[in-house]
Amino acid sequence: AQSVTQPDIHITVSEGASLELRCNYSYGATPYLFWYVQSPGQGLQLLLKYFSGDTLVQGIKGFEAEFKRSQSSFNLRKPSVHWSDAAEYFCAVGVSPASKLTFGTGTRLQVTL
Amino acid sequence: DSGVTQTPKHLITATGQRVTLRCSPRSGDLSVYWYQQSLDQGLQFLIQYYNGEERAKGNILERFSAQQFPDLHSELNLSSLELGDSALYFCASSVGQVGYGYTFGSGTRLTVV
């Protein structure tokens, strides 16, 4: 079965600094990969997704992620973090068009002013 | 507004009771997924329906059941409730292909006292 690992439980960055959130997956073939963001008391919002094509994908709110097959990774990046980016971020993987998504345990991002 | 509607937003009930959570998917989406989010378990997949039929089952307890109706709304029934069932329950919908990602509702917070 597929699995997702987000090694960082909690990350703190200063506003304006760059951000990278790590995500590693376990699956033999190329999975469908997603990043979601959850603000306190809210549902999850899709930031971006990858399943084929260009390995660098752009998402909403200035986020991007890069798929690296050799490292089984799909890390999320943002060049300059805003205070409003403080939230919990989830990486997720699906293995077929009709499959469910398996989510990582999440990374809580704190932004200091 | 994501287009996925979950009711109620909050629910407080006693142990041993039964509750029903309701989800209306985004217009045009045929698949509905239920997830449970708790502090110790993270986001756990419960069950998926596609156009009225059960498609996949995850870590759903026998005390829990779900269905999707002809108008595509779904209900998650939780019975013989225990303190440990306290969690956020999310519904998500999709067109049926995981490559498009899910759209999540804002969740139902269930507190069992």
Short mmCIF file of C-alpha atoms in Angstrom, two decimals:
data_model
loop_
_atom_site.label_atom_id
_atom_site.label_comp_id
_atom_site.label_asym_id
_atom_site.label_seq_id
_atom_site.Cartn_x
_atom_site.Cartn_y
_atom_site.Cartn_z
CA ALA A 1 0.00 0.00 0.00
CA GLN A 2 1.10 3.54 -0.60
CA SER A 3 2.28 5.75 2.24
CA VAL A 4 3.27 9.36 2.73
CA THR A 5 5.81 10.77 5.15
CA GLN A 6 6.07 14.37 6.21
CA PRO A 7 9.17 14.41 8.40
CA ASP A 8 8.63 17.85 9.88
CA ILE A 9 5.82 18.15 12.39
CA HIS A 10 6.32 21.85 13.01
CA ILE A 11 8.26 24.53 11.12
CA THR A 12 8.72 28.17 12.03
CA VAL A 13 9.88 30.73 9.48
CA SER A 14 10.09 34.50 9.45
CA GLU A 15 7.80 36.46 7.20
CA GLY A 16 9.54 37.06 3.88
CA ALA A 17 11.78 34.04 4.23
CA SER A 18 11.67 31.12 1.87
CA LEU A 19 9.90 27.89 2.76
CA GLU A 20 10.31 24.25 1.89
CA LEU A 21 8.05 21.54 3.30
CA ARG A 22 9.15 17.99 2.77
CA CYS A 23 7.08 15.08 1.53
CA ASN A 24 8.23 11.56 0.73
CA TYR A 25 6.05 8.83 -0.63
CA SER A 26 6.30 5.10 -0.90
CA TYR A 27 4.95 3.61 -4.10
CA GLY A 28 6.47 1.65 -6.95
CA ALA A 29 5.17 3.69 -9.84
CA THR A 30 4.48 7.39 -10.27
CA PRO A 31 1.61 8.28 -8.00
CA TYR A 32 -0.82 11.15 -8.08
CA LEU A 33 0.56 13.74 -5.67
CA PHE A 34 -1.16 16.61 -3.93
CA TRP A 35 -0.57 19.34 -1.40
CA TYR A 36 -3.42 20.65 0.71
CA VAL A 37 -3.55 23.46 3.25
CA GLN A 38 -5.80 23.59 6.31
CA SER A 39 -6.36 26.78 8.27
CA PRO A 40 -7.63 26.46 11.85
CA GLY A 41 -11.26 25.37 11.94
CA GLN A 42 -11.40 25.02 8.18
CA GLY A 43 -11.50 22.24 5.67
CA LEU A 44 -8.61 21.34 3.41
CA GLN A 45 -7.90 23.42 0.32
CA LEU A 46 -6.03 22.05 -2.68
CA LEU A 47 -2.80 23.95 -3.34
CA LEU A 48 -1.45 21.96 -6.27
CA LYS A 49 -1.24 18.52 -7.82
CA TYR A 50 0.99 16.40 -10.02
CA PHE A 51 0.48 13.21 -11.97
CA SER A 52 2.42 13.63 -15.19
CA GLY A 53 4.33 16.11 -17.31
CA ASP A 54 6.54 18.90 -16.05
CA THR A 55 7.94 17.90 -12.67
CA LEU A 56 7.74 21.47 -11.35
CA VAL A 57 4.13 22.41 -10.74
CA GLN A 58 2.72 25.76 -9.82
CA GLY A 59 -0.18 26.15 -7.45
CA ILE A 60 -2.29 28.77 -5.82
CA LYS A 61 -1.06 31.39 -3.35
CA GLY A 62 2.43 31.42 -4.88
CA PHE A 63 3.29 27.83 -3.96
CA GLU A 64 5.14 25.40 -6.15
CA ALA A 65 6.24 21.79 -5.76
CA GLU A 66 8.80 19.63 -7.50
CA PHE A 67 8.42 15.92 -8.14
CA LYS A 68 11.70 14.03 -7.86
CA ARG A 69 11.29 10.39 -8.81
CA SER A 70 14.82 9.44 -7.74
CA GLN A 71 14.14 10.71 -4.23
CA SER A 72 10.44 9.73 -4.06
CA SER A 73 9.78 13.27 -2.99
CA PHE A 74 7.31 16.03 -3.70
CA ASN A 75 8.47 19.02 -1.69
CA LEU A 76 6.43 22.19 -1.42
CA ARG A 77 8.17 25.55 -1.75
CA LYS A 78 7.41 29.23 -1.54
CA PRO A 79 10.02 31.93 -2.16
CA SER A 80 8.62 34.44 0.34
CA VAL A 81 6.24 33.49 3.12
CA HIS A 82 3.43 35.76 4.27
CA TRP A 83 1.93 35.74 7.78
CA SER A 84 -1.32 34.47 6.27
CA ASP A 85 0.45 31.27 5.19
CA ALA A 86 0.45 30.05 8.79
CA ALA A 87 -1.56 26.83 8.65
CA GLU A 88 -1.20 23.07 8.48
CA TYR A 89 0.00 21.55 5.24
CA PHE A 90 -0.77 18.03 4.11
CA CYS A 91 0.84 16.00 1.38
CA ALA A 92 -1.32 13.28 -0.16
CA VAL A 93 -0.87 10.43 -2.63
CA GLY A 94 -3.22 8.42 -4.82
CA VAL A 95 -2.16 5.44 -6.89
CA SER A 96 -4.80 5.18 -9.56
CA PRO A 97 -7.47 7.38 -11.11
CA ALA A 98 -10.18 5.82 -8.97
CA SER A 99 -8.26 5.40 -5.74
CA LYS A 100 -8.63 7.22 -2.47
CA LEU A 101 -6.03 9.68 -1.25
CA THR A 102 -3.68 8.79 1.57
CA PHE A 103 -2.59 11.79 3.60
CA GLY A 104 0.59 12.48 5.50
CA THR A 105 0.50 13.52 9.12
CA GLY A 106 0.85 17.18 8.25
CA THR A 107 3.34 19.97 8.92
CA ARG A 108 2.26 22.92 11.00
CA LEU A 109 3.75 26.17 9.72
CA GLN A 110 4.21 29.09 12.06
CA VAL A 111 5.21 32.47 10.62
CA THR A 112 6.92 35.02 12.82
CA LEU A 113 6.74 38.72 12.04
CA ASP B 1 -17.31 28.37 -0.06
CA SER B 2 -15.86 25.17 -1.54
CA GLY B 3 -19.18 23.92 -2.86
CA VAL B 4 -19.20 20.92 -0.52
CA THR B 5 -21.71 21.41 2.27
CA GLN B 6 -21.52 19.57 5.56
CA THR B 7 -24.10 19.73 8.32
CA PRO B 8 -24.11 20.16 11.19
CA LYS B 9 -20.88 22.09 11.83
CA HIS B 10 -20.79 21.11 15.48
CA LEU B 11 -22.36 18.23 17.34
CA ILE B 12 -22.17 17.38 21.02
CA THR B 13 -23.65 14.11 22.12
CA ALA B 14 -23.40 11.55 24.88
CA THR B 15 -21.70 8.18 24.82
CA GLY B 16 -23.87 5.41 23.45
CA GLN B 17 -25.85 7.72 21.22
CA ARG B 18 -26.22 7.71 17.44
CA VAL B 19 -25.68 10.66 15.11
CA THR B 20 -25.96 11.32 11.40
CA LEU B 21 -23.60 13.60 9.50
CA ARG B 22 -24.68 14.93 6.16
CA CYS B 23 -22.72 15.93 3.09
CA SER B 24 -23.81 17.54 -0.16
CA PRO B 25 -21.10 17.25 -2.81
CA ARG B 26 -20.05 19.94 -5.22
CA SER B 27 -22.32 20.19 -8.23
CA GLY B 28 -21.28 17.65 -10.86
CA ASP B 29 -19.15 15.54 -8.53
CA LEU B 30 -20.11 11.88 -8.38
CA SER B 31 -17.70 10.66 -5.72
CA VAL B 32 -17.96 11.32 -2.01
CA TYR B 33 -15.26 10.48 0.50
CA TRP B 34 -15.44 10.53 4.27
CA TYR B 35 -12.40 11.18 6.43
CA GLN B 36 -11.92 11.34 10.17
CA GLN B 37 -9.35 13.77 11.56
CA SER B 38 -8.13 13.42 15.11
CA LEU B 39 -5.01 14.64 16.88
CA ASP B 40 -3.56 11.18 17.40
CA GLN B 41 -4.61 9.50 14.12
CA GLY B 42 -4.36 12.33 11.62
CA LEU B 43 -6.56 12.15 8.52
CA GLN B 44 -7.98 8.66 8.21
CA PHE B 45 -9.95 7.53 5.18
CA LEU B 46 -13.26 5.98 6.14
CA ILE B 47 -15.25 5.23 3.02
CA GLN B 48 -15.88 6.26 -0.59
CA TYR B 49 -19.03 6.26 -2.66
CA TYR B 50 -19.29 6.74 -6.37
CA ASN B 51 -22.67 7.50 -7.92
CA GLY B 52 -24.53 5.73 -5.16
CA GLU B 53 -22.32 2.68 -4.82
CA GLU B 54 -19.64 1.93 -2.27
CA ARG B 55 -16.28 2.11 -4.01
CA ALA B 56 -13.69 1.71 -1.24
CA LYS B 57 -13.55 1.16 2.47
CA GLY B 58 -10.85 2.24 4.84
CA ASN B 59 -10.50 2.21 8.60
CA ILE B 60 -14.21 2.44 9.25
CA LEU B 61 -15.54 0.87 12.42
CA GLU B 62 -18.46 -1.52 12.28
CA ARG B 63 -20.41 0.98 14.40
CA PHE B 64 -20.14 3.42 11.51
CA SER B 65 -22.00 3.21 8.23
CA ALA B 66 -22.61 5.46 5.26
CA GLN B 67 -24.66 5.73 2.14
CA GLN B 68 -25.00 7.92 -0.91
CA PHE B 69 -28.45 8.76 -2.11
CA PRO B 70 -29.77 9.18 -5.69
CA ASP B 71 -29.36 12.95 -5.44
CA LEU B 72 -25.69 12.21 -4.56
CA HIS B 73 -25.75 13.58 -1.06
CA SER B 74 -24.21 11.28 1.51
CA GLU B 75 -24.78 10.51 5.15
CA LEU B 76 -22.36 9.06 7.67
CA ASN B 77 -24.04 7.30 10.58
CA LEU B 78 -22.13 6.85 13.80
CA SER B 79 -23.68 4.67 16.49
CA SER B 80 -22.86 3.48 20.02
CA LEU B 81 -20.62 6.48 20.27
CA GLU B 82 -17.53 6.39 22.46
CA LEU B 83 -15.35 9.19 23.77
CA GLY B 84 -12.68 8.21 21.26
CA ASP B 85 -15.02 8.99 18.37
CA SER B 86 -14.66 12.69 19.11
CA ALA B 87 -13.03 14.13 16.00
CA LEU B 88 -13.49 16.26 12.92
CA TYR B 89 -15.32 14.42 10.18
CA PHE B 90 -14.69 15.66 6.68
CA CYS B 91 -16.53 14.97 3.52
CA ALA B 92 -14.82 15.51 0.19
CA SER B 93 -16.10 15.18 -3.34
CA SER B 94 -14.58 14.72 -6.75
CA VAL B 95 -15.66 14.04 -10.28
CA GLY B 96 -14.53 10.46 -9.66
CA GLN B 97 -10.98 10.62 -10.92
CA VAL B 98 -8.33 11.16 -8.26
CA GLY B 99 -6.20 13.12 -10.66
CA TYR B 100 -8.51 16.06 -10.26
CA GLY B 101 -8.07 16.13 -6.49
CA TYR B 102 -10.75 16.43 -3.89
CA THR B 103 -12.83 19.37 -2.75
CA PHE B 104 -13.34 19.29 0.99
CA GLY B 105 -16.20 20.52 3.08
CA SER B 106 -15.54 22.49 6.25
CA GLY B 107 -16.18 19.48 8.43
CA THR B 108 -18.38 18.44 11.33
CA ARG B 109 -16.79 18.62 14.75
CA LEU B 110 -18.18 15.80 16.86
CA THR B 111 -17.71 15.88 20.59
CA VAL B 112 -18.79 12.84 22.59
CA VAL B 113 -19.18 13.50 26.31
#
